CSV table of C-alpha atoms and ligand atoms in Angstrom, one decimal:
chain,number,residue,atom,x,y,z
A,1,MET,CA,0.0,0.0,0.0
A,2,THR,CA,1.3,3.4,-0.9
A,3,ALA,CA,1.3,6.4,1.5
A,4,THR,CA,-1.3,8.1,-0.7
A,5,ALA,CA,-3.7,5.2,-0.7
A,6,THR,CA,-6.2,6.4,1.9
A,7,ARG,CA,-9.5,5.3,0.4
A,8,VAL,CA,-11.6,2.3,1.1
A,9,LEU,CA,-14.5,1.0,-0.9
A,10,VAL,CA,-17.1,-0.9,1.1
A,11,LEU,CA,-19.4,-3.4,-0.4
A,12,ASN,CA,-22.5,-4.6,1.5
A,13,SER,CA,-24.0,-7.2,-0.8
A,14,GLY,CA,-27.4,-8.4,0.3
A,15,SER,CA,-29.6,-11.1,-1.2
A,16,SER,CA,-31.0,-8.8,-3.9
A,17,SER,CA,-29.2,-5.6,-3.3
A,18,VAL,CA,-25.7,-4.0,-3.0
A,19,LYS,CA,-25.0,-1.0,-0.9
A,20,TYR,CA,-21.7,0.7,-1.3
A,21,GLN,CA,-19.6,3.6,-0.1
A,22,LEU,CA,-16.2,5.0,-1.0
A,23,LEU,CA,-14.6,6.7,1.9
A,24,ASP,CA,-11.4,8.7,2.5
A,25,MET,CA,-10.0,7.4,5.8
A,26,ARG,CA,-8.0,10.5,6.6
A,27,ASP,CA,-11.2,12.1,7.8
A,28,GLY,CA,-13.9,9.5,7.1
A,29,ALA,CA,-15.4,11.6,4.3
A,30,ARG,CA,-17.8,9.8,2.0
A,31,LEU,CA,-16.8,10.4,-1.6
A,32,ALA,CA,-19.5,8.3,-3.2
A,33,ALA,CA,-22.4,6.2,-2.0
A,34,GLY,CA,-25.1,4.2,-3.7
A,35,LEU,CA,-27.4,1.3,-3.8
A,36,VAL,CA,-28.4,-1.3,-6.4
A,37,GLU,CA,-31.8,-2.8,-5.8
A,38,ARG,CA,-33.8,-5.7,-7.3
A,39,ILE,CA,-30.8,-7.5,-8.7
A,40,GLY,CA,-31.9,-10.4,-10.9
A,41,GLU,CA,-35.1,-8.6,-11.9
A,42,SER,CA,-35.8,-6.7,-15.1
A,43,THR,CA,-36.5,-3.6,-13.0
A,44,SER,CA,-33.1,-3.5,-11.2
A,45,ARG,CA,-32.0,0.0,-10.4
A,46,LEU,CA,-28.8,1.7,-9.5
A,47,ALA,CA,-28.8,5.0,-7.5
A,48,HIS,CA,-25.4,6.6,-7.3
A,49,THR,CA,-24.5,9.8,-5.4
A,50,PRO,CA,-21.1,11.4,-6.2
A,51,LEU,CA,-20.6,13.1,-2.9
A,52,ALA,CA,-17.0,14.2,-3.6
A,53,THR,CA,-18.0,16.4,-6.5
A,54,GLY,CA,-21.3,17.5,-5.0
A,55,GLY,CA,-23.1,16.1,-8.0
A,56,GLU,CA,-26.7,15.1,-8.2
A,57,LYS,CA,-27.9,11.5,-7.5
A,58,ARG,CA,-27.9,9.5,-10.8
A,59,GLU,CA,-30.4,6.7,-11.2
A,60,THR,CA,-30.1,4.1,-13.9
A,61,GLU,CA,-32.7,1.4,-14.5
A,62,GLY,CA,-31.3,-1.7,-16.0
A,63,ASP,CA,-31.3,-5.3,-16.3
A,64,MET,CA,-28.7,-6.4,-13.8
A,65,ALA,CA,-29.0,-10.2,-13.9
A,66,ASP,CA,-26.7,-10.9,-11.0
A,67,HIS,CA,-24.3,-9.4,-8.4
A,68,GLU,CA,-21.4,-9.5,-10.8
A,69,ALA,CA,-23.3,-7.3,-13.3
A,70,ALA,CA,-24.4,-5.1,-10.5
A,71,LEU,CA,-20.8,-4.6,-9.3
A,72,LYS,CA,-19.5,-3.9,-12.7
A,73,ALA,CA,-22.2,-1.2,-13.1
A,74,VAL,CA,-21.1,0.3,-9.7
A,75,ALA,CA,-17.5,0.3,-10.9
A,76,ALA,CA,-18.5,2.1,-14.1
A,77,GLU,CA,-20.4,4.8,-12.1
A,78,LEU,CA,-17.4,5.3,-9.8
A,79,ALA,CA,-15.1,5.6,-12.9
A,80,ALA,CA,-17.4,8.2,-14.4
A,81,ASP,CA,-16.5,10.5,-11.5
A,82,GLY,CA,-12.8,9.8,-11.6
A,83,LEU,CA,-13.1,7.5,-8.6
A,84,GLY,CA,-12.6,4.2,-10.5
A,85,LEU,CA,-11.4,1.0,-9.0
A,86,ASP,CA,-8.1,1.6,-10.9
A,87,SER,CA,-7.3,4.6,-8.6
A,88,PRO,CA,-3.9,4.4,-6.8
A,89,GLN,CA,-5.6,6.1,-3.9
A,90,LEU,CA,-7.7,3.0,-3.2
A,91,ALA,CA,-6.1,1.1,-0.2
A,92,ALA,CA,-8.5,-1.8,0.1
A,93,ILE,CA,-12.0,-3.1,-0.5
A,94,GLY,CA,-14.0,-4.0,2.6
A,95,HIS,CA,-16.8,-6.6,2.3
A,96,ARG,CA,-19.6,-7.2,4.7
A,97,VAL,CA,-19.7,-11.0,5.1
A,98,VAL,CA,-22.8,-12.2,6.9
A,99,HIS,CA,-21.7,-15.6,8.2
A,100,GLY,CA,-18.3,-16.1,9.6
A,101,GLY,CA,-19.2,-19.1,11.8
A,102,LEU,CA,-16.9,-19.5,14.8
A,103,GLU,CA,-13.9,-19.3,12.6
A,104,PHE,CA,-13.8,-15.6,12.1
A,105,THR,CA,-13.8,-13.3,15.1
A,106,GLU,CA,-11.9,-10.4,13.6
A,107,PRO,CA,-11.8,-8.6,10.2
A,108,THR,CA,-9.7,-10.8,7.9
A,109,VAL,CA,-7.7,-10.2,4.7
A,110,ILE,CA,-9.2,-12.5,2.1
A,111,ASP,CA,-7.1,-15.1,0.5
A,112,ASP,CA,-8.1,-18.4,-1.3
A,113,ALA,CA,-8.3,-20.3,2.0
A,114,VAL,CA,-10.5,-17.6,3.6
A,115,LEU,CA,-12.8,-17.5,0.6
A,116,GLU,CA,-13.1,-21.3,0.8
A,117,GLU,CA,-14.1,-21.1,4.4
A,118,ILE,CA,-16.8,-18.5,3.6
A,119,GLU,CA,-18.1,-20.8,0.9
A,120,ARG,CA,-18.2,-23.7,3.4
A,121,LEU,CA,-20.5,-21.5,5.5
A,122,VAL,CA,-23.1,-21.0,2.7
A,123,PRO,CA,-25.5,-23.6,4.1
A,124,LEU,CA,-25.7,-21.5,7.3
A,125,ALA,CA,-26.6,-18.2,5.4
A,126,PRO,CA,-28.0,-19.3,2.1
A,127,LEU,CA,-29.6,-15.9,1.4
A,128,HIS,CA,-26.5,-13.8,2.2
A,129,ASN,CA,-23.1,-15.5,1.9
A,130,PRO,CA,-23.4,-16.4,-1.9
A,131,ALA,CA,-24.0,-12.7,-2.6
A,132,ASN,CA,-21.0,-11.7,-0.4
A,133,ILE,CA,-18.8,-14.3,-2.3
A,134,THR,CA,-19.8,-13.0,-5.7
A,135,GLY,CA,-19.0,-9.5,-4.5
A,136,ILE,CA,-15.5,-10.6,-3.3
A,137,ARG,CA,-14.8,-12.5,-6.5
A,138,THR,CA,-15.9,-9.7,-8.8
A,139,ALA,CA,-13.9,-7.1,-6.8
A,140,ARG,CA,-10.8,-9.4,-6.8
A,141,ALA,CA,-11.1,-9.8,-10.6
A,142,LEU,CA,-11.3,-6.0,-11.1
A,143,ARG,CA,-8.3,-5.3,-8.7
A,144,PRO,CA,-6.3,-8.5,-8.1
A,145,ASP,CA,-3.5,-6.5,-6.5
A,146,LEU,CA,-5.6,-4.9,-3.8
A,147,PRO,CA,-6.3,-6.2,-0.3
A,148,GLN,CA,-9.8,-7.4,0.1
A,149,VAL,CA,-11.0,-7.5,3.7
A,150,ALA,CA,-14.0,-9.5,5.1
A,151,VAL,CA,-15.9,-8.0,8.1
A,152,PHE,CA,-18.2,-10.5,9.6
A,153,ASP,CA,-21.7,-9.9,10.9
A,154,THR,CA,-21.2,-12.8,13.4
A,155,ALA,CA,-17.9,-11.5,14.8
A,156,PHE,CA,-19.3,-9.2,17.6
A,157,HIS,CA,-21.5,-12.1,18.9
A,158,THR,CA,-18.7,-14.6,19.4
A,159,THR,CA,-18.4,-13.3,23.0
A,160,MET,CA,-21.8,-14.6,23.8
A,161,PRO,CA,-21.6,-17.0,26.8
A,162,GLU,CA,-22.1,-20.7,26.0
A,163,HIS,CA,-25.5,-20.8,27.8
A,164,ALA,CA,-26.8,-18.1,25.4
A,165,ALA,CA,-25.2,-19.6,22.3
A,166,ARG,CA,-26.4,-23.2,22.8
A,167,TYR,CA,-29.7,-24.6,21.7
A,168,ALA,CA,-31.1,-27.2,24.1
A,169,ILE,CA,-30.6,-30.1,21.7
A,170,ASP,CA,-28.3,-33.1,21.8
A,171,VAL,CA,-24.8,-31.8,22.2
A,172,ALA,CA,-23.1,-34.3,20.0
A,173,THR,CA,-25.5,-33.6,17.1
A,174,ALA,CA,-25.2,-29.9,17.6
A,175,ASP,CA,-21.4,-30.0,17.6
A,176,ARG,CA,-21.1,-32.3,14.6
A,177,HIS,CA,-23.2,-30.0,12.5
A,178,ARG,CA,-22.0,-26.7,14.0
A,179,ILE,CA,-25.6,-26.0,15.2
A,180,ARG,CA,-25.5,-23.0,17.6
A,181,ARG,CA,-26.7,-19.4,17.9
A,182,TYR,CA,-24.3,-17.2,16.0
A,183,GLY,CA,-26.2,-13.9,15.7
A,184,PHE,CA,-25.9,-11.3,12.9
A,185,HIS,CA,-25.9,-7.5,12.3
A,186,GLY,CA,-22.9,-7.6,14.6
A,187,THR,CA,-21.1,-4.7,12.9
A,188,SER,CA,-24.2,-2.6,13.6
A,189,HIS,CA,-24.7,-3.8,17.2
A,190,ALA,CA,-21.0,-3.0,17.9
A,191,TYR,CA,-21.1,0.4,16.4
A,192,VAL,CA,-24.5,1.5,17.9
A,193,SER,CA,-23.7,0.2,21.4
A,194,ARG,CA,-20.4,2.2,21.3
A,195,LYS,CA,-22.2,5.3,20.0
A,196,THR,CA,-24.8,5.0,22.7
A,197,ALA,CA,-22.2,4.9,25.4
A,198,ALA,CA,-20.7,8.0,23.9
A,199,LEU,CA,-24.1,9.7,23.9
A,200,LEU,CA,-24.3,9.0,27.6
A,201,GLY,CA,-20.8,10.4,28.1
A,202,LYS,CA,-19.6,7.0,29.2
A,203,ASP,CA,-17.0,4.4,28.2
A,204,PRO,CA,-18.6,1.3,26.6
A,205,SER,CA,-17.2,-0.8,29.5
A,206,GLU,CA,-19.4,1.2,31.9
A,207,VAL,CA,-22.8,0.7,30.3
A,208,ASN,CA,-25.4,-2.1,29.6
A,209,VAL,CA,-27.3,-1.4,26.4
A,210,ILE,CA,-30.1,-3.2,24.5
A,211,VAL,CA,-29.7,-2.5,20.8
A,212,LEU,CA,-32.7,-2.9,18.6
A,213,HIS,CA,-31.6,-3.1,14.9
A,214,LEU,CA,-34.8,-2.8,13.0
A,215,GLY,CA,-34.3,-2.8,9.3
A,216,ASN,CA,-35.7,-5.2,6.8
A,217,GLY,CA,-33.8,-7.8,8.7
A,218,ALA,CA,-34.1,-7.1,12.4
A,219,SER,CA,-32.4,-8.2,15.5
A,220,ALA,CA,-31.9,-7.3,19.2
A,221,SER,CA,-28.8,-7.6,21.3
A,222,ALA,CA,-27.9,-7.3,24.9
A,223,VAL,CA,-24.5,-5.7,25.3
A,224,ALA,CA,-22.9,-5.7,28.8
A,225,GLY,CA,-19.9,-3.4,29.2
A,226,GLY,CA,-19.2,-3.4,25.4
A,227,ARG,CA,-19.5,-7.2,25.0
A,228,CYS,CA,-22.5,-9.0,23.4
A,229,VAL,CA,-24.1,-11.4,25.9
A,230,ASP,CA,-27.1,-12.3,23.9
A,231,THR,CA,-28.7,-11.7,20.5
A,232,SER,CA,-32.0,-12.6,18.9
A,233,MET,CA,-30.8,-14.2,15.6
A,234,GLY,CA,-29.5,-17.7,15.8
A,235,LEU,CA,-28.0,-20.3,13.5
A,236,THR,CA,-29.3,-18.2,10.6
A,237,PRO,CA,-30.8,-14.7,10.4
A,238,LEU,CA,-34.3,-16.2,10.7
A,239,GLU,CA,-34.6,-16.4,14.5
A,240,GLY,CA,-35.9,-13.7,16.8
A,241,LEU,CA,-37.8,-10.6,15.9
A,242,VAL,CA,-40.6,-10.3,13.4
A,243,MET,CA,-38.9,-8.9,10.2
A,244,GLY,CA,-40.0,-7.5,6.8
A,245,THR,CA,-40.3,-10.9,5.2
A,246,ARG,CA,-39.0,-13.3,7.9
A,247,SER,CA,-41.1,-14.9,10.7
A,248,GLY,CA,-38.5,-14.7,13.5
A,249,ASP,CA,-39.2,-17.1,16.4
A,250,ILE,CA,-41.6,-19.9,15.6
A,251,ASP,CA,-42.3,-23.3,17.1
A,252,PRO,CA,-40.1,-25.6,15.0
A,253,ALA,CA,-43.0,-28.0,14.8
A,254,VAL,CA,-44.7,-25.6,12.4
A,255,THR,CA,-42.1,-26.8,9.8
A,256,PHE,CA,-43.0,-30.4,10.5
A,257,HIS,CA,-46.6,-29.6,10.1
A,258,LEU,CA,-46.1,-27.7,6.8
A,259,LYS,CA,-44.3,-30.7,5.4
A,260,ARG,CA,-46.4,-33.5,6.8
A,261,VAL,CA,-49.8,-32.0,6.7
A,262,ALA,CA,-49.6,-29.1,4.2
A,263,GLY,CA,-47.4,-31.2,1.8
A,264,MET,CA,-44.8,-28.5,1.3
A,265,SER,CA,-41.2,-29.3,0.3
A,266,GLU,CA,-38.2,-28.2,2.3
A,267,ASP,CA,-37.5,-25.4,-0.2
A,268,GLU,CA,-41.1,-24.2,0.0
A,269,VAL,CA,-41.0,-24.0,3.8
A,270,ASP,CA,-37.7,-22.2,3.6
A,271,GLU,CA,-39.1,-19.7,1.1
A,272,LEU,CA,-42.3,-19.3,3.2
A,273,LEU,CA,-40.4,-18.5,6.4
A,274,ASN,CA,-37.7,-16.3,4.9
A,275,LYS,CA,-39.5,-14.5,2.1
A,276,LYS,CA,-43.2,-14.7,2.6
A,277,SER,CA,-43.6,-14.2,6.4
A,278,GLY,CA,-43.0,-11.5,8.9
A,279,LEU,CA,-44.8,-8.2,8.0
A,280,ILE,CA,-45.3,-9.1,4.4
A,281,GLY,CA,-46.9,-12.4,5.3
A,282,LEU,CA,-49.2,-10.8,7.9
A,283,CYS,CA,-50.4,-7.9,5.8
A,284,GLY,CA,-48.9,-8.0,2.3
A,285,ASP,CA,-46.4,-5.1,2.9
A,286,ASN,CA,-42.9,-5.2,4.4
A,287,ASP,CA,-42.4,-1.5,4.4
A,288,MET,CA,-43.2,0.2,7.8
A,289,ARG,CA,-44.1,3.4,6.0
A,290,GLU,CA,-46.8,1.7,4.0
A,291,ILE,CA,-48.1,-0.2,7.0
A,292,ARG,CA,-48.5,3.1,9.0
A,293,ARG,CA,-50.2,4.7,6.0
A,294,ARG,CA,-52.7,1.8,5.8
A,295,ILE,CA,-53.4,2.0,9.6
A,296,ASP,CA,-54.0,5.7,9.3
A,297,ALA,CA,-56.3,5.2,6.4
A,298,GLY,CA,-58.4,2.8,8.5
A,299,GLY,CA,-61.0,0.4,7.3
A,300,GLU,CA,-60.6,-3.4,6.9
A,301,ASP,CA,-57.3,-3.0,5.2
A,302,GLY,CA,-56.1,-0.8,8.0
A,303,GLU,CA,-57.1,-3.6,10.5
A,304,ARG,CA,-54.9,-6.1,8.6
A,305,ALA,CA,-52.0,-3.7,8.7
A,306,ARG,CA,-52.7,-3.0,12.4
A,307,LEU,CA,-52.5,-6.7,13.2
A,308,ALA,CA,-49.1,-6.9,11.5
A,309,PHE,CA,-47.9,-3.9,13.5
A,310,ASP,CA,-49.2,-5.3,16.7
A,311,VAL,CA,-47.5,-8.7,16.2
A,312,TYR,CA,-44.2,-6.9,15.4
A,313,ILE,CA,-44.4,-4.7,18.5
A,314,HIS,CA,-45.4,-7.6,20.8
A,315,ARG,CA,-42.3,-9.6,19.8
A,316,LEU,CA,-40.1,-6.5,20.2
A,317,ARG,CA,-41.5,-5.9,23.7
A,318,LYS,CA,-40.8,-9.6,24.7
A,319,TYR,CA,-37.2,-9.1,23.8
A,320,LEU,CA,-37.0,-5.9,25.8
A,321,GLY,CA,-38.2,-7.8,28.8
A,322,ALA,CA,-36.0,-10.8,28.1
A,323,TYR,CA,-32.8,-8.7,27.7
A,324,SER,CA,-33.6,-6.6,30.7
A,325,ALA,CA,-33.5,-9.8,32.7
A,326,VAL,CA,-30.4,-11.0,30.9
A,327,LEU,CA,-28.6,-7.7,31.7
A,328,GLY,CA,-30.0,-7.2,35.2
A,329,ARG,CA,-29.4,-3.5,34.9
A,330,VAL,CA,-30.2,-1.6,31.7
A,331,ASP,CA,-28.6,1.8,31.1
A,332,ALA,CA,-29.9,2.4,27.6
A,333,VAL,CA,-32.2,1.1,24.8
A,334,ALA,CA,-31.0,2.2,21.3
A,335,PHE,CA,-33.2,2.1,18.3
A,336,THR,CA,-31.4,1.8,14.9
A,337,ALA,CA,-31.7,0.9,11.2
A,338,GLY,CA,-34.4,1.9,8.7
A,339,VAL,CA,-37.4,1.3,11.0
A,340,GLY,CA,-35.7,2.1,14.3
A,341,GLU,CA,-34.3,5.4,13.1
A,342,ASN,CA,-37.4,6.6,11.2
A,343,ALA,CA,-40.6,5.0,12.6
A,344,ALA,CA,-41.6,7.1,15.7
A,345,PRO,CA,-44.8,5.0,16.2
A,346,VAL,CA,-42.7,1.8,16.5
A,347,ARG,CA,-40.5,3.4,19.2
A,348,GLU,CA,-43.5,4.7,21.1
A,349,ALA,CA,-45.4,1.4,21.0
A,350,ALA,CA,-42.4,-0.6,21.9
A,351,ILE,CA,-41.7,1.4,25.1
A,352,ALA,CA,-45.3,2.3,26.1
A,353,GLY,CA,-46.3,1.3,29.6
A,354,LEU,CA,-42.8,0.2,30.6
A,355,GLU,CA,-42.3,2.9,33.3
A,356,GLU,CA,-42.0,0.2,36.0
A,357,MET,CA,-38.9,-1.0,34.0
A,358,GLY,CA,-37.6,2.6,34.1
A,359,MET,CA,-38.3,3.1,30.4
A,360,ALA,CA,-40.3,5.9,28.8
A,361,VAL,CA,-40.4,8.0,25.6
A,362,ASP,CA,-41.1,11.7,25.4
A,363,ALA,CA,-43.6,12.3,22.6
A,364,ASP,CA,-42.0,15.6,21.4
A,365,LEU,CA,-38.5,14.2,21.4
A,366,ASN,CA,-39.7,11.1,19.7
A,367,SER,CA,-41.3,13.0,16.8
A,368,GLN,CA,-38.2,15.0,16.0
A,369,ARG,CA,-35.8,14.0,13.2
A,370,SER,CA,-32.0,14.1,13.1
A,371,ASP,CA,-29.1,12.2,11.6
A,372,GLU,CA,-27.3,12.5,15.0
A,373,PRO,CA,-27.6,10.1,17.9
A,374,ARG,CA,-30.2,11.5,20.4
A,375,LEU,CA,-32.2,10.8,23.5
A,376,ILE,CA,-35.9,10.4,23.3
A,377,SER,CA,-36.6,9.6,26.9
A,378,PRO,CA,-37.8,12.2,29.5
A,379,GLU,CA,-35.3,13.4,32.1
A,380,TYR,CA,-36.9,11.3,34.9
A,381,ALA,CA,-36.5,8.0,33.1
A,382,ARG,CA,-34.0,5.7,34.7
A,383,VAL,CA,-33.1,4.0,31.3
A,384,ALA,CA,-32.0,6.3,28.5
A,385,VAL,CA,-34.0,5.5,25.3
A,386,ALA,CA,-32.1,6.7,22.3
A,387,VAL,CA,-32.2,6.8,18.5
A,388,VAL,CA,-28.7,6.0,17.2
A,389,PRO,CA,-28.2,5.9,13.4
A,390,THR,CA,-26.2,2.9,12.4
A,391,ASP,CA,-23.4,3.2,9.9
A,392,GLU,CA,-22.3,-0.4,9.0
A,393,GLU,CA,-20.3,1.0,6.0
A,394,LEU,CA,-18.2,3.4,8.1
A,395,GLU,CA,-17.5,0.7,10.6
A,396,ILE,CA,-16.5,-1.8,7.9
A,397,ALA,CA,-14.3,0.9,6.3
A,398,GLN,CA,-12.6,1.7,9.6
A,399,GLN,CA,-11.9,-2.0,10.5
A,400,THR,CA,-10.7,-2.6,6.9
A,401,TYR,CA,-8.3,0.4,6.9
A,402,ALA,CA,-7.0,-0.4,10.4
A,403,LEU,CA,-6.1,-3.9,9.2
A,404,VAL,CA,-4.4,-2.9,5.9
A,405,SER,CA,-2.6,0.1,7.3
A,406,ALA,CA,-1.2,-1.6,10.4
B,501,ADP,N1,-39.4,7.0,7.0
B,501,ADP,C1,-39.6,5.7,7.4
B,501,ADP,N2,-40.6,5.4,8.2
B,501,ADP,C2,-40.8,4.1,8.6
B,501,ADP,N3,-40.1,3.1,8.2
B,501,ADP,C3,-39.1,3.3,7.4
B,501,ADP,C4,-38.8,4.7,6.9
B,501,ADP,N4,-37.7,4.6,6.1
B,501,ADP,C5,-37.4,3.3,6.0
B,501,ADP,N5,-38.2,2.5,6.8
B,501,ADP,C6,-38.2,1.1,7.0
B,501,ADP,O1,-36.8,0.6,6.9
B,501,ADP,C7,-36.7,-0.5,6.2
B,501,ADP,C8,-35.3,-0.7,5.6
B,501,ADP,O2,-34.4,-0.6,6.6
B,501,ADP,P1,-32.8,-0.8,6.3
B,501,ADP,O3,-32.1,-0.7,7.6
B,501,ADP,O4,-32.4,0.1,5.2
B,501,ADP,O5,-32.9,-2.3,5.9
B,501,ADP,P2,-31.9,-3.3,5.2
B,501,ADP,O6,-30.5,-2.8,5.5
B,501,ADP,O7,-32.2,-4.6,5.8
B,501,ADP,O8,-32.2,-3.3,3.7
B,501,ADP,C9,-37.8,-0.4,5.1
B,501,ADP,O9,-38.2,-1.6,4.7
B,501,ADP,C10,-38.9,0.3,5.9
B,501,ADP,O10,-39.7,-0.6,6.6
B,502,UVW,C1,-28.2,-10.8,8.5
B,502,UVW,C2,-29.3,-10.0,8.0
B,502,UVW,O1,-30.4,-10.3,8.3
B,502,UVW,O2,-29.0,-9.0,7.2
B,502,UVW,P1,-30.0,-8.0,6.4
B,502,UVW,O3,-30.8,-7.3,7.5
B,502,UVW,O4,-29.1,-7.1,5.6
B,502,UVW,O5,-30.9,-8.9,5.6
B,503,MG,MG1,-29.3,-3.7,6.9
């Protein structure tokens, strides 16, 4: 790496999307950012914002058949702004990798052996790891000389105590097949719990925080003194909270029933629980904005949306209670990600009536908007309730740069 190479490109490849950011690590400035959506569909769309030049957001509709085509389109957009992947200022590419198993507890420079290991973990994250792998392969082909770094969603959760990570099933079977609770969104939980401590003017080691990462995928974590002690996702990102399209917690016997009685195949059950459940399964919409709009419009349709909202909130409140008990003392609850940062009614409903647990939300503070971390609890509340915007891309860039510039 040359002394002038201070930029990091971050790729966050999801099952049907890629989010990316190019950052200058001297000051953390974002030079470009964008999103490719609906990869694999004829209506795929790339939205690119060249922040360095102050240019307008550019949107291209296209037919991006797969993640490779999507990344090549991203590379072309960057090149159009003079920020191409061939730039000598680029120090590394950082990749979000969802499943790192127990093998990866730290950001890791990707070589053939690491890539093989990430491939071996595909059965544990079938929606996510294949997209991450394509991202890595494509980026490597474009810049074979550049360090590529994997930052794992699971890494932050590897501190979970054994009693939280174990499922109560036969130990030998579990060990043979690596069945345990891994947890995900760890980069976000780590970043947000640290930011929450800073908001309280404390060191992370001094505070216990419940982080609610509510995006399309959603998870909760209990963080004691900066270390994760429990999290709601498990072997895969299907366990836990109600999500946009995933069921979250469910009696495993439901799957036996779907196969034995409803005659569904393994793949159909997988698809049902991962893609046709959660909010979309309950009311036909997975976007919280649309659900709130339908509730406000009322009528029968509004009732359906209300039920989805209520199921979502009920699960969230159960985890607040559970993690209060896990932590013993809670200093803060932090809401983050698309729903957590933007949906005031979700925050209000999640905390309503929890004064006995020291939790309350001030309606005025809750309705305000800001890109900065902020408190929404009244002065008297024992537990600080906060909205703390996550920034997985910045966190990945920092971890990547720290590794390659060490
Ligand atoms: N203004 C808003 N009000 C309510 N919900 C919102 C708003 N903006 C985004 N969301 C919710 O956030 C979700 C996306 O969150 P995000 O964290 O970007 O998810 P992911 O990273 O999993 O794609 C959307 O599906 C929508 O439900
Ligand atoms: C792990 C996971 O659920 O990620 P996402 O929210 O990006 O789908
Ligand atoms: Mg996300």
